[in-house]
PDB file of C-alpha atoms in Angstrom:
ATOM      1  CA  UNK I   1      -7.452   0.690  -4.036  1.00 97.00           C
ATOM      2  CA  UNK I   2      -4.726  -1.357  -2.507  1.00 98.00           C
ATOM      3  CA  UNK I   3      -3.224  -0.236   0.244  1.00 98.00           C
ATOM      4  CA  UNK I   4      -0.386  -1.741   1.934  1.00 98.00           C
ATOM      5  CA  UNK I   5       1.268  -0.244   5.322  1.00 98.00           C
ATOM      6  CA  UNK I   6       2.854  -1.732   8.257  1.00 96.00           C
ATOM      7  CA  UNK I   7       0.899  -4.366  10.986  1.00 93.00           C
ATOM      8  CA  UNK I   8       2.769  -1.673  13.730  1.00 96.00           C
ATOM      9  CA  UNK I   9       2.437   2.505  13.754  1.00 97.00           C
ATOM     10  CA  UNK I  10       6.009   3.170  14.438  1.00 97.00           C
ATOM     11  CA  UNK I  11       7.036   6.264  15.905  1.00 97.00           C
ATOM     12  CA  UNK I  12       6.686   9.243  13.682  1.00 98.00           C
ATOM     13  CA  UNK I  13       2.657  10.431  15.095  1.00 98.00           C
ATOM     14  CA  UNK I  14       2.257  11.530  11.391  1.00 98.00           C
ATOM     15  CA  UNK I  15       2.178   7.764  10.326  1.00 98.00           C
ATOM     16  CA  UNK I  16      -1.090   7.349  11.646  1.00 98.00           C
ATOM     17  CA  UNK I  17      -2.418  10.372  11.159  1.00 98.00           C
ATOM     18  CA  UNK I  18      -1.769   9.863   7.490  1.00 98.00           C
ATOM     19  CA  UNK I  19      -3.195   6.296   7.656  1.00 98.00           C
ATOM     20  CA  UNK I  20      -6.355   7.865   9.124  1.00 98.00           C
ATOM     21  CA  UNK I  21      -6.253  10.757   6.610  1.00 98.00           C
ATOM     22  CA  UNK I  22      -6.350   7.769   3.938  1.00 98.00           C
ATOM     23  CA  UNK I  23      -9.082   5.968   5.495  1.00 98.00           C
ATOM     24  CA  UNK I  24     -11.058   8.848   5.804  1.00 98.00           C
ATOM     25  CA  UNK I  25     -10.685   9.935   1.821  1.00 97.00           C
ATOM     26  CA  UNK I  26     -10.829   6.537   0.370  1.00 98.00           C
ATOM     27  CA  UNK I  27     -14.777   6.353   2.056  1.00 98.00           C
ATOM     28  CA  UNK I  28     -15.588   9.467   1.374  1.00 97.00           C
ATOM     29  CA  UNK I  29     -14.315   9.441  -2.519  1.00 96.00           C
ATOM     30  CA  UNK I  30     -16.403   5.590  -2.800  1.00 97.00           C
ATOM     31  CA  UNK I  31     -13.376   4.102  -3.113  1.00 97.00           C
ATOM     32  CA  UNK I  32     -12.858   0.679  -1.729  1.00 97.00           C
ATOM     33  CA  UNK I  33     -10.130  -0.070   0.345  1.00 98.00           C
ATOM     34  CA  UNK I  34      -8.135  -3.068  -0.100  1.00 98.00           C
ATOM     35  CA  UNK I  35      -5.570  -4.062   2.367  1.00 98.00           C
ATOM     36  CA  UNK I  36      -3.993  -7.015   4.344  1.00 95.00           C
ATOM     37  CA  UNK I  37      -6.763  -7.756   7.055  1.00 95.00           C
ATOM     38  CA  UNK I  38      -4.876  -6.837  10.122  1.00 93.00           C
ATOM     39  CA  UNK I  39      -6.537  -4.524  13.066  1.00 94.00           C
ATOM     40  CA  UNK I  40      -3.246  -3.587  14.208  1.00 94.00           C
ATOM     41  CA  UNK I  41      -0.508  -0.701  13.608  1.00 96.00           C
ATOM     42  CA  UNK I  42      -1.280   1.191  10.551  1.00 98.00           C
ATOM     43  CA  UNK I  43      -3.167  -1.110   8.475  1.00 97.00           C
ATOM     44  CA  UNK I  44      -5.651  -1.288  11.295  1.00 97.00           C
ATOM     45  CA  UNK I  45      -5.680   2.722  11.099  1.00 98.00           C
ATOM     46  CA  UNK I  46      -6.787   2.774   7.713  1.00 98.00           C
ATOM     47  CA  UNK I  47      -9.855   0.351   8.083  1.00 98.00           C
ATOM     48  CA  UNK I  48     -10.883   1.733  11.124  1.00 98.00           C
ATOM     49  CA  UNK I  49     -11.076   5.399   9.851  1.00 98.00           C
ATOM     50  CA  UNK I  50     -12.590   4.245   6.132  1.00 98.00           C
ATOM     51  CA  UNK I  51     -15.450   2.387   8.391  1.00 98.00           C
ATOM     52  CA  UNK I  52     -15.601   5.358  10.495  1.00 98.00           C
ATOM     53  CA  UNK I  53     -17.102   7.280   6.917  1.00 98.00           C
ATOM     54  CA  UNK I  54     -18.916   4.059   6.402  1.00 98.00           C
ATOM     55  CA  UNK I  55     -16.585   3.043   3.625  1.00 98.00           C
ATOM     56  CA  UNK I  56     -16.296  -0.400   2.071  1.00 98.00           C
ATOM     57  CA  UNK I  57     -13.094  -2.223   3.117  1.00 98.00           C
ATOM     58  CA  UNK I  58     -11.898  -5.593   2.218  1.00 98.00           C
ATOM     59  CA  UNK I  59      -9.080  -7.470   4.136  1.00 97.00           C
ATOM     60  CA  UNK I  60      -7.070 -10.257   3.062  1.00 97.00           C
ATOM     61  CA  UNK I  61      -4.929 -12.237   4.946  1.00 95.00           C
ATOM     62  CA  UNK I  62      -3.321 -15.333   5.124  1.00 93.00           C
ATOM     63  CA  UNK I  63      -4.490 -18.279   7.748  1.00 92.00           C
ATOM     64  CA  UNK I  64      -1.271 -17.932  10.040  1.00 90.00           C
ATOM     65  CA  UNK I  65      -1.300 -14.488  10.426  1.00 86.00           C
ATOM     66  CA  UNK I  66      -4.900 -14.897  12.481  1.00 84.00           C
ATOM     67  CA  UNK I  67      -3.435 -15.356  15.108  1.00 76.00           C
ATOM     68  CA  UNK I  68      -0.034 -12.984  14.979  1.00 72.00           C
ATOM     69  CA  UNK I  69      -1.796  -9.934  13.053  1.00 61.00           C
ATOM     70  CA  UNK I  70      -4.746 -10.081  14.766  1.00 84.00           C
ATOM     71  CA  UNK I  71      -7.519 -10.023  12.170  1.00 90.00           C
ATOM     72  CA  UNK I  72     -10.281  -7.123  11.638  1.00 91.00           C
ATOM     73  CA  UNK I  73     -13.493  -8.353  12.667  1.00 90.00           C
ATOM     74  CA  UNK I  74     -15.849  -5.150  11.811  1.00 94.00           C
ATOM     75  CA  UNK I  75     -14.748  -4.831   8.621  1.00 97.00           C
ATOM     76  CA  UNK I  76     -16.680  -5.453   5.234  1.00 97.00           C
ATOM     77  CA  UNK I  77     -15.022  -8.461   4.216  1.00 97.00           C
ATOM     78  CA  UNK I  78     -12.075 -10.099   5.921  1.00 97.00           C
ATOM     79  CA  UNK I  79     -11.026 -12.976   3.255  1.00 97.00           C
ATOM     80  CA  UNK I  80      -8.466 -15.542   4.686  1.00 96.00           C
ATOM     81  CA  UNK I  81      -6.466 -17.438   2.179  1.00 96.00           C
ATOM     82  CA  UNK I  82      -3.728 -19.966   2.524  1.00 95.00           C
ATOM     83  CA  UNK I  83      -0.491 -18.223   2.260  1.00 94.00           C
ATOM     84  CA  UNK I  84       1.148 -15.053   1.290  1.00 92.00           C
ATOM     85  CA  UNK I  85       1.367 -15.627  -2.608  1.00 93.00           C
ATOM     86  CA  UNK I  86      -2.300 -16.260  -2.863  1.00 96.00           C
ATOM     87  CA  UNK I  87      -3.227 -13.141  -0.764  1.00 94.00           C
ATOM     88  CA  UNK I  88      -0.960 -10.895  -2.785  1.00 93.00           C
ATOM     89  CA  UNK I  89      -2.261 -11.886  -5.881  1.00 93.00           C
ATOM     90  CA  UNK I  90      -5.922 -11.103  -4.624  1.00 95.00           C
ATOM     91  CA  UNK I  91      -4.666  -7.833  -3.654  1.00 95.00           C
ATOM     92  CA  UNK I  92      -3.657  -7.203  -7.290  1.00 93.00           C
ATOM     93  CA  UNK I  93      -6.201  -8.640  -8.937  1.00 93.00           C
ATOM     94  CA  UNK I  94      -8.980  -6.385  -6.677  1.00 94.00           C
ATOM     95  CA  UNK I  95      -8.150  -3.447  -7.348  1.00 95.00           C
ATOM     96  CA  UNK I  96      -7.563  -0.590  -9.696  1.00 94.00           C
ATOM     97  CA  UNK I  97      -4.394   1.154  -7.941  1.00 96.00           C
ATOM     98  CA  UNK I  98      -1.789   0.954  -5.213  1.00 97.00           C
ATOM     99  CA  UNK I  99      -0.772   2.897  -2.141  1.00 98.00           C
ATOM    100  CA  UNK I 100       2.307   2.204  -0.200  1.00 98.00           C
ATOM    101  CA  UNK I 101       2.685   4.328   3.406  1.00 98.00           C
ATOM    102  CA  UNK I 102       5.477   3.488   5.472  1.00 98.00           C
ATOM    103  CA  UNK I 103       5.667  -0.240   6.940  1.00 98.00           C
ATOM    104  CA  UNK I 104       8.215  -3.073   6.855  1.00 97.00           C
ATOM    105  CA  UNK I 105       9.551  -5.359   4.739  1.00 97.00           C
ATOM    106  CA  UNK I 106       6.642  -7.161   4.026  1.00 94.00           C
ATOM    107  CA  UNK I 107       5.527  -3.261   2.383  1.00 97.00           C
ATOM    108  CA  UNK I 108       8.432  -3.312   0.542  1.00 98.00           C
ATOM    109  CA  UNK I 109       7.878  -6.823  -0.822  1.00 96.00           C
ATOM    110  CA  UNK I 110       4.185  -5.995  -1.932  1.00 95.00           C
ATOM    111  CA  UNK I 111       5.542  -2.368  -3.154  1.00 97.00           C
ATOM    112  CA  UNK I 112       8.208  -4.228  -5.275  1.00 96.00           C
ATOM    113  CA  UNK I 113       6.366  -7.015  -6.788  1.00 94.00           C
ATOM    114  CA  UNK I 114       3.748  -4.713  -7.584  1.00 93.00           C
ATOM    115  CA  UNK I 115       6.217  -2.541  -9.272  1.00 94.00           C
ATOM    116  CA  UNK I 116       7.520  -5.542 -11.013  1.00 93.00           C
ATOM    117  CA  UNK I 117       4.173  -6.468 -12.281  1.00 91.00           C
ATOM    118  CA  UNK I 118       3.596  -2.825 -13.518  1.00 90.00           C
ATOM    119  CA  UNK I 119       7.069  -2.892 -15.042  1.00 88.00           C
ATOM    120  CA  UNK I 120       6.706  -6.371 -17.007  1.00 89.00           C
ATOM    121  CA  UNK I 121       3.174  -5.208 -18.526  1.00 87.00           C
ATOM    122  CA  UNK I 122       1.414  -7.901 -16.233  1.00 89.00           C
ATOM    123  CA  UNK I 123      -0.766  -5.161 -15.297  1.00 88.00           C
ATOM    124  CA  UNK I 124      -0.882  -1.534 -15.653  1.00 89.00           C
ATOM    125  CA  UNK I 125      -2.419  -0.281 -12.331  1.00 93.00           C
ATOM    126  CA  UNK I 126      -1.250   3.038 -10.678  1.00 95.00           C
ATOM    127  CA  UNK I 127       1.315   2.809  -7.839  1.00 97.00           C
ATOM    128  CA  UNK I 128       1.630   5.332  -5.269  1.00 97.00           C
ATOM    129  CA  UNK I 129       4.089   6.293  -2.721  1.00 98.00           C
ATOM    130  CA  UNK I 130       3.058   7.867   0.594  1.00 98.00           C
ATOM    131  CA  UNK I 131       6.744   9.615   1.650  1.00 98.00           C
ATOM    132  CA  UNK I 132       5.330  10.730   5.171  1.00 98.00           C
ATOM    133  CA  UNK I 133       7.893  12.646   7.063  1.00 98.00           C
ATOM    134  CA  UNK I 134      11.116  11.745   4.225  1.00 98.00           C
ATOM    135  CA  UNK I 135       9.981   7.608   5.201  1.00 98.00           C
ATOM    136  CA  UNK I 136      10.856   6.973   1.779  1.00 98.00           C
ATOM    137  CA  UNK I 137      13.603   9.361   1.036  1.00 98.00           C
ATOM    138  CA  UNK I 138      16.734   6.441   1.143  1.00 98.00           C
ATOM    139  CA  UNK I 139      14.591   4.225  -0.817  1.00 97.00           C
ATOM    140  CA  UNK I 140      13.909   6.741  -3.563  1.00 97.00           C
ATOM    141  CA  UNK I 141      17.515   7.844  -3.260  1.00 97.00           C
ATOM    142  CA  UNK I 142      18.359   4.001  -4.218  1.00 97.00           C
ATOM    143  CA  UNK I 143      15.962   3.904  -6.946  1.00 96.00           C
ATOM    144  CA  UNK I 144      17.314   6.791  -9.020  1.00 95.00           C
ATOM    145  CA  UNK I 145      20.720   5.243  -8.125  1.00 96.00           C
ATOM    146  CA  UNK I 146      19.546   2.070  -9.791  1.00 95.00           C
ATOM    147  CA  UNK I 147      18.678   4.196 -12.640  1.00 94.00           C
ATOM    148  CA  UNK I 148      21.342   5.802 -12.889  1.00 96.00           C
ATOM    149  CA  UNK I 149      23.354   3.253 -13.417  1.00 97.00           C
ATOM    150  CA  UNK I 150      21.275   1.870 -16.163  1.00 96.00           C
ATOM    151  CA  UNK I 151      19.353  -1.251 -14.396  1.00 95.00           C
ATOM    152  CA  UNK I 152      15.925  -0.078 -14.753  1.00 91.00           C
ATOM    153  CA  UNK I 153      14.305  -0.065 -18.399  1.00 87.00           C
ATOM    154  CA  UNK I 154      12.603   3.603 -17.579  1.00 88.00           C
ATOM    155  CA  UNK I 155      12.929   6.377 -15.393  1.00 90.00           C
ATOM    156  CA  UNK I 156      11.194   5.362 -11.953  1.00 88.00           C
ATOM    157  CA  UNK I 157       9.230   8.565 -11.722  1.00 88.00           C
ATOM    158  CA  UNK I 158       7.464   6.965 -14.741  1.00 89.00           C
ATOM    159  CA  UNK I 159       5.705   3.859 -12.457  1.00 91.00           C
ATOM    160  CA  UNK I 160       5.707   5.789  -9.291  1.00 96.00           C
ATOM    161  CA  UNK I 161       3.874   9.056  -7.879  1.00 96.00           C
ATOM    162  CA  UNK I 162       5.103  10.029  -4.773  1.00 97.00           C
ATOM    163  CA  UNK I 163       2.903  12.211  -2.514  1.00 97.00           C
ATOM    164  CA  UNK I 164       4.299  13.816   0.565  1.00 97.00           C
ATOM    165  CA  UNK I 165       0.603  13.977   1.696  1.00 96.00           C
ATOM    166  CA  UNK I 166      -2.492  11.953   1.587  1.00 97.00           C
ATOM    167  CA  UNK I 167      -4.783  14.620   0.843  1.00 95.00           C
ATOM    168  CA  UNK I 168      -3.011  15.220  -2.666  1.00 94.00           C
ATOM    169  CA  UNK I 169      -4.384  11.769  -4.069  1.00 94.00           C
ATOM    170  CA  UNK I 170      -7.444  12.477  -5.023  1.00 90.00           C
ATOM    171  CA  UNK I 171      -5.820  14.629  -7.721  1.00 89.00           C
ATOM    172  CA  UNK I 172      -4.153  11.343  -9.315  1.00 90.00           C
ATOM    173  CA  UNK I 173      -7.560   9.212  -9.378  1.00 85.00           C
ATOM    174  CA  UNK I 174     -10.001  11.599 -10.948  1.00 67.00           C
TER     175      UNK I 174
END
Protein backbone atom coordinates (compact mmCIF):
# COMPACT_ATOMS: atom_id res chain seq x y z
CA UNK A 1 0.00 0.00 0.00
CA UNK A 2 1.06 3.50 -0.79
CA UNK A 3 1.16 5.74 1.67
CA UNK A 4 1.88 9.28 1.34
CA UNK A 5 2.01 11.85 4.48
CA UNK A 6 3.99 14.82 5.26
CA UNK A 7 8.23 14.85 5.72
CA UNK A 8 7.07 17.07 9.18
CA UNK A 9 4.34 15.86 12.13
CA UNK A 10 2.66 19.14 12.46
CA UNK A 11 0.89 19.98 15.44
CA UNK A 12 -2.27 18.07 15.98
CA UNK A 13 -0.49 14.88 18.48
CA UNK A 14 -3.16 12.70 16.69
CA UNK A 15 -1.12 13.01 13.36
CA UNK A 16 1.38 10.80 14.57
CA UNK A 17 -0.39 8.76 16.52
CA UNK A 18 -2.40 7.88 13.47
CA UNK A 19 0.80 7.48 11.38
CA UNK A 20 1.97 4.99 14.04
CA UNK A 21 -1.50 3.37 14.23
CA UNK A 22 -0.90 2.80 10.31
CA UNK A 23 2.46 1.47 10.64
CA UNK A 24 1.52 -0.77 13.17
CA UNK A 25 -1.64 -2.38 11.04
CA UNK A 26 -0.05 -2.37 7.71
CA UNK A 27 2.81 -5.07 9.44
CA UNK A 28 0.63 -6.77 11.24
CA UNK A 29 -2.12 -7.31 8.25
CA UNK A 30 1.33 -8.40 5.77
CA UNK A 31 0.82 -5.55 4.01
CA UNK A 32 3.74 -3.75 2.55
CA UNK A 33 4.20 -0.31 3.03
CA UNK A 34 5.13 1.91 0.32
CA UNK A 35 6.06 5.43 0.94
CA UNK A 36 8.51 8.31 0.04
CA UNK A 37 11.80 7.21 1.92
CA UNK A 38 12.05 9.97 4.39
CA UNK A 39 12.85 9.25 8.35
CA UNK A 40 11.37 12.42 9.24
CA UNK A 41 7.80 13.93 10.33
CA UNK A 42 5.11 11.53 9.60
CA UNK A 43 6.38 9.50 6.87
CA UNK A 44 9.21 8.56 9.17
CA UNK A 45 6.34 7.56 11.79
CA UNK A 46 4.89 5.14 9.62
CA UNK A 47 8.15 3.14 8.74
CA UNK A 48 9.38 3.23 12.01
CA UNK A 49 6.21 1.71 13.66
CA UNK A 50 5.59 -0.95 10.50
CA UNK A 51 9.43 -2.08 11.31
CA UNK A 52 8.63 -1.98 14.86
CA UNK A 53 5.95 -5.24 13.91
CA UNK A 54 8.71 -6.34 11.65
CA UNK A 55 6.80 -5.26 8.59
CA UNK A 56 8.18 -4.91 5.08
CA UNK A 57 8.59 -1.25 4.02
CA UNK A 58 9.88 0.16 0.86
CA UNK A 59 10.99 3.86 0.45
CA UNK A 60 11.42 5.78 -2.57
CA UNK A 61 12.89 8.90 -2.96
CA UNK A 62 14.41 11.07 -5.24
CA UNK A 63 18.46 11.82 -5.21
CA UNK A 64 18.06 15.54 -3.90
CA UNK A 65 15.91 14.92 -1.26
CA UNK A 66 18.97 12.73 0.53
CA UNK A 67 20.11 15.24 1.82
CA UNK A 68 16.87 17.64 2.78
CA UNK A 69 14.46 14.60 3.81
CA UNK A 70 16.86 12.78 5.43
CA UNK A 71 16.60 9.23 4.10
CA UNK A 72 15.53 5.94 6.19
CA UNK A 73 18.40 3.83 6.62
CA UNK A 74 16.76 0.69 8.62
CA UNK A 75 14.25 0.23 6.40
CA UNK A 76 13.63 -2.78 3.91
CA UNK A 77 14.40 -1.09 0.84
CA UNK A 78 15.17 2.58 0.42
CA UNK A 79 15.18 3.00 -3.62
CA UNK A 80 16.62 6.42 -4.81
CA UNK A 81 15.62 7.53 -8.23
CA UNK A 82 16.33 10.63 -10.19
CA UNK A 83 13.52 12.97 -9.73
CA UNK A 84 10.04 13.30 -8.52
CA UNK A 85 8.14 11.95 -11.70
CA UNK A 86 10.08 8.77 -11.69
CA UNK A 87 9.53 8.16 -7.91
CA UNK A 88 5.81 8.79 -8.18
CA UNK A 89 5.33 6.54 -10.83
CA UNK A 90 7.15 3.70 -8.78
CA UNK A 91 4.87 4.49 -6.06
CA UNK A 92 1.92 3.68 -8.37
CA UNK A 93 3.13 1.07 -10.08
CA UNK A 94 4.10 -0.90 -6.46
CA UNK A 95 1.31 -1.11 -5.06
CA UNK A 96 -2.26 -2.23 -4.86
CA UNK A 97 -3.90 0.91 -2.96
CA UNK A 98 -3.39 4.41 -1.62
CA UNK A 99 -3.46 6.18 1.71
CA UNK A 100 -3.27 9.86 2.08
CA UNK A 101 -2.87 11.26 6.03
CA UNK A 102 -2.38 14.78 6.43
CA UNK A 103 0.94 16.39 4.88
CA UNK A 104 1.71 19.22 2.43
CA UNK A 105 1.50 19.99 -0.86
CA UNK A 106 3.65 17.54 -2.10
CA UNK A 107 0.53 14.99 -0.39
CA UNK A 108 -1.78 16.77 -2.23
CA UNK A 109 0.13 16.48 -5.51
CA UNK A 110 0.59 12.58 -5.09
CA UNK A 111 -3.22 12.45 -3.70
CA UNK A 112 -4.33 14.29 -6.93
CA UNK A 113 -2.43 12.65 -9.60
CA UNK A 114 -3.29 9.50 -8.13
CA UNK A 115 -6.86 10.47 -8.25
CA UNK A 116 -6.35 11.53 -11.77
CA UNK A 117 -4.92 8.26 -12.73
CA UNK A 118 -7.88 6.42 -11.00
CA UNK A 119 -10.26 8.83 -12.72
CA UNK A 120 -8.79 8.44 -16.43
CA UNK A 121 -8.87 4.44 -16.10
CA UNK A 122 -4.92 4.47 -16.03
CA UNK A 123 -5.31 2.35 -13.12
CA UNK A 124 -7.97 1.30 -10.86
CA UNK A 125 -6.27 1.09 -7.39
CA UNK A 126 -8.16 2.08 -4.14
CA UNK A 127 -7.55 5.60 -2.73
CA UNK A 128 -7.99 6.41 0.77
CA UNK A 129 -8.32 9.44 2.81
CA UNK A 130 -7.08 9.61 6.41
CA UNK A 131 -9.35 12.90 7.72
CA UNK A 132 -7.50 12.92 11.22
CA UNK A 133 -8.91 15.55 13.43
CA UNK A 134 -11.34 17.36 10.26
CA UNK A 135 -7.41 17.70 8.30
CA UNK A 136 -9.29 17.15 5.30
CA UNK A 137 -12.60 18.71 5.94
CA UNK A 138 -11.93 22.15 3.48
CA UNK A 139 -10.54 19.92 0.94
CA UNK A 140 -13.52 17.60 0.84
CA UNK A 141 -15.73 20.64 1.20
CA UNK A 142 -13.99 21.82 -2.26
CA UNK A 143 -14.39 18.58 -3.85
CA UNK A 144 -18.17 18.24 -3.56
CA UNK A 145 -18.12 21.95 -4.57
CA UNK A 146 -16.33 20.91 -7.73
CA UNK A 147 -19.03 18.47 -8.13
CA UNK A 148 -21.47 20.34 -7.66
CA UNK A 149 -20.91 22.44 -10.13
CA UNK A 150 -20.57 19.75 -12.66
CA UNK A 151 -16.55 19.51 -13.23
CA UNK A 152 -16.02 16.10 -12.09
CA UNK A 153 -17.36 13.12 -14.38
CA UNK A 154 -18.67 11.16 -10.99
CA UNK A 155 -19.51 11.77 -7.60
CA UNK A 156 -16.08 11.94 -5.57
CA UNK A 157 -17.29 9.61 -2.87
CA UNK A 158 -17.09 7.12 -5.80
CA UNK A 159 -12.86 7.24 -6.02
CA UNK A 160 -12.41 8.17 -2.46
CA UNK A 161 -13.05 6.44 1.10
CA UNK A 162 -12.52 8.63 3.75
CA UNK A 163 -11.77 7.18 7.22
CA UNK A 164 -11.77 9.37 10.26
CA UNK A 165 -9.58 6.57 11.80
CA UNK A 166 -6.85 4.26 10.86
CA UNK A 167 -8.09 1.34 12.56
CA UNK A 168 -11.28 1.27 10.19
CA UNK A 169 -9.07 0.23 7.06
CA UNK A 170 -8.72 -3.02 7.40
CA UNK A 171 -12.47 -3.22 6.69
CA UNK A 172 -11.84 -1.72 3.02
CA UNK A 173 -8.87 -4.26 2.10
CA UNK A 174 -10.31 -7.60 3.04
Amino acid sequence: MAVFCGSKTGNDPLFIQHAQQLGYLLAEKGIDAIYGGSSKGLMGAVANAAMERNGKVIGIIPSFFTQWEHQHTTITELIVVDDMHTRKKLLYERCDAAIILPGGVGTLDEFFEMLTWNQLSIHNKKIFLLNTNGFYNFLLNHLKKMQEENFLHEKIDSRITILENPELLPDYLF
